[in-house]
CSV table of C-alpha atoms in Angstrom, one decimal:
chain,number,residue,atom,x,y,z
S,8,MET,CA,101.9,98.0,100.7
S,9,LYS,CA,98.2,98.9,101.1
S,10,GLY,CA,97.6,95.7,103.0
S,11,TRP,CA,100.5,96.5,105.4
S,12,MET,CA,99.3,100.1,106.0
S,13,ALA,CA,95.8,98.9,106.6
S,14,ARG,CA,97.0,95.9,108.7
S,15,LYS,CA,95.1,93.6,106.4
S,16,LYS,CA,96.2,90.5,104.5
S,17,PRO,CA,97.6,91.7,101.1
S,18,LEU,CA,95.9,90.4,98.0
S,19,MET,CA,98.7,89.2,95.8
S,20,LYS,CA,97.9,88.1,92.2
S,21,ARG,CA,101.4,86.8,91.7
S,22,ASP,CA,104.8,86.8,93.2
S,23,ALA,CA,106.6,90.1,93.1
S,24,PHE,CA,110.1,91.5,93.4
S,25,VAL,CA,111.0,94.9,95.0
S,26,TRP,CA,114.5,96.6,95.1
S,27,MET,CA,115.5,98.7,98.0
S,28,LEU,CA,118.8,100.3,96.7
S,29,GLN,CA,119.3,102.5,99.8
S,30,GLY,CA,118.0,100.0,102.4
S,31,ASP,CA,115.4,100.8,105.0
S,32,LEU,CA,115.1,102.6,108.4
S,33,GLY,CA,114.7,99.4,110.4
S,34,PHE,CA,112.1,96.8,111.5
S,35,ASP,CA,111.6,94.0,114.0
S,36,ASN,CA,112.3,90.9,111.8
S,37,THR,CA,109.3,89.0,113.3
S,38,ASP,CA,106.6,91.6,113.6
S,39,PRO,CA,105.6,93.7,110.6
S,40,PHE,CA,104.1,96.4,112.8
S,41,VAL,CA,107.0,97.1,115.1
S,42,THR,CA,108.9,100.0,113.7
S,43,SER,CA,111.0,101.2,116.6
S,44,LYS,CA,114.0,99.5,118.1
S,45,GLU,CA,112.7,100.0,121.6
S,46,GLU,CA,109.6,97.9,120.9
S,47,ALA,CA,111.5,95.2,119.0
S,48,GLY,CA,112.0,91.7,120.3
S,49,PRO,CA,115.5,90.8,121.6
S,50,ASP,CA,118.0,90.5,118.8
S,51,GLN,CA,115.2,91.0,116.2
S,52,TRP,CA,115.9,94.6,115.1
S,53,ILE,CA,117.5,95.0,111.6
S,54,GLU,CA,118.4,98.1,109.8
S,55,SER,CA,119.2,96.8,106.4
S,56,GLY,CA,121.2,98.2,103.5
S,57,PRO,CA,120.7,97.5,99.8
S,58,HIS,CA,118.6,94.4,99.1
S,59,LEU,CA,116.1,92.7,96.9
S,60,MET,CA,112.8,91.5,98.3
S,61,MET,CA,110.6,88.7,96.9
S,62,PHE,CA,107.0,88.8,98.0
S,63,PRO,CA,105.4,85.4,97.2
S,64,LYS,CA,101.7,85.1,96.5
S,65,ASP,CA,101.6,82.5,99.2
S,66,PRO,CA,103.9,83.7,102.1
S,67,ALA,CA,103.5,80.5,104.0
S,68,ALA,CA,105.7,78.8,101.4
S,69,LEU,CA,108.7,80.6,102.7
S,70,SER,CA,108.6,79.1,106.2
S,71,ASP,CA,110.1,75.8,105.3
S,72,ALA,CA,112.4,77.0,102.5
S,73,PHE,CA,114.5,79.7,104.2
S,74,THR,CA,115.9,80.7,107.6
S,75,SER,CA,114.6,83.8,109.4
S,76,ASP,CA,118.1,84.5,110.8
S,77,PHE,CA,119.2,87.8,109.2
S,78,SER,CA,122.7,87.7,110.7
S,79,LEU,CA,124.0,84.9,108.4
S,80,GLY,CA,124.4,87.1,105.3
S,81,GLU,CA,122.2,84.9,103.1
S,82,PRO,CA,118.6,85.2,102.0
S,83,TYR,CA,116.2,85.0,104.9
S,84,THR,CA,112.5,85.3,105.6
S,85,MET,CA,111.3,88.5,107.2
S,86,PHE,CA,108.1,88.5,109.2
S,87,PRO,CA,108.0,84.7,109.1
S,88,GLY,CA,104.6,83.1,109.8
S,89,THR,CA,102.7,86.2,109.0
S,90,ASP,CA,100.7,87.3,106.0
S,91,PHE,CA,103.5,89.8,105.3
S,92,ALA,CA,106.3,87.2,105.1
S,93,HIS,CA,108.8,87.9,102.3
S,94,LEU,CA,112.3,86.9,101.3
S,95,MET,CA,115.1,89.3,101.9
S,96,ILE,CA,118.1,89.0,99.6
S,97,PRO,CA,121.0,91.1,100.9
S,98,ALA,CA,123.3,92.9,98.5
S,99,SER,CA,126.8,94.4,99.1
S,100,GLY,CA,126.6,97.0,101.9
S,101,TYR,CA,123.6,95.3,103.5
S,102,TYR,CA,125.3,95.4,106.9
S,103,GLY,CA,126.7,98.9,106.6
S,104,GLU,CA,130.1,98.2,105.1
S,105,GLU,CA,129.0,100.5,102.2
S,106,THR,CA,126.4,103.2,102.2
S,107,THR,CA,125.2,103.2,98.6
S,108,LEU,CA,125.2,101.2,95.4
S,109,SER,CA,124.4,102.6,92.0
S,110,PRO,CA,121.8,100.6,90.0
S,111,GLU,CA,124.6,99.5,87.7
S,112,GLU,CA,126.7,98.3,90.7
S,113,LEU,CA,123.7,96.4,92.1
S,114,LEU,CA,122.9,94.8,88.8
S,115,ASP,CA,126.6,93.8,88.4
S,116,LEU,CA,126.5,92.3,91.9
S,117,LEU,CA,123.3,90.4,91.3
S,118,MET,CA,124.7,88.9,88.0
S,119,SER,CA,127.8,87.6,89.8
S,120,PRO,CA,128.1,84.5,92.0
S,121,PRO,CA,126.6,83.8,94.5
S,122,TYR,CA,123.6,86.1,93.7
S,123,ILE,CA,123.1,84.9,90.1
S,124,TYR,CA,122.7,81.4,91.6
S,125,ILE,CA,120.2,82.6,94.2
S,126,LEU,CA,118.2,84.4,91.5
S,127,ALA,CA,118.2,81.3,89.3
S,128,ALA,CA,117.1,79.2,92.2
S,129,LEU,CA,114.3,81.6,92.9
S,130,VAL,CA,113.1,81.4,89.3
S,131,LEU,CA,113.1,77.6,89.5
S,132,LEU,CA,111.3,77.7,92.8
S,133,LEU,CA,108.7,80.1,91.4
S,134,ALA,CA,108.2,78.1,88.2
S,135,SER,CA,108.0,74.6,89.7
S,136,GLY,CA,108.7,74.4,93.4
S,137,PRO,CA,106.7,75.0,96.6
S,138,LEU,CA,106.4,78.7,95.7
S,139,ALA,CA,104.5,78.0,92.5
S,140,GLY,CA,101.1,78.1,94.1
S,141,GLY,CA,100.5,75.2,96.5
S,142,ARG,CA,103.0,74.2,99.2
S,143,ASP,CA,103.4,70.9,97.4
S,144,GLY,CA,104.3,72.5,94.1
S,145,SER,CA,101.1,71.2,92.4
S,146,LYS,CA,100.1,74.5,90.8
S,147,ALA,CA,103.0,75.3,88.5
S,148,GLY,CA,103.0,78.3,86.2
S,149,THR,CA,103.3,81.3,88.5
S,150,GLN,CA,104.0,84.5,86.6
S,151,LEU,CA,107.1,86.5,87.6
S,152,ALA,CA,106.5,90.2,88.4
């Protein structure tokens, strides 16, 4: 967060997960510093509901692994190609069909298909895949936040 606020590359010691149970106020999906719909690129403004974010130590690793299309309803890369790239994992209500989820409801959701499979895949990617350090997966052993 400090890196984003200072517009400097964040110094990540390890991959990290962040919950946003109430969603956010909106961002341009491609530019981390555009915070108004009027300044956003065409079809790039997203006001998201509840979600999980995964911030990799090496954000470049996301570019080949996930789409940046937020309209598909699946995990996607936000701010692709920037030092602030991270994986967005939508939860129920992400597109406004619900307004809130309790922590218990979100946990129940994430422990059910397909989200449990996504979380398991992320753990495997973090442990041994391209997100484990080098893009080729040669630096296994990343700690989970």
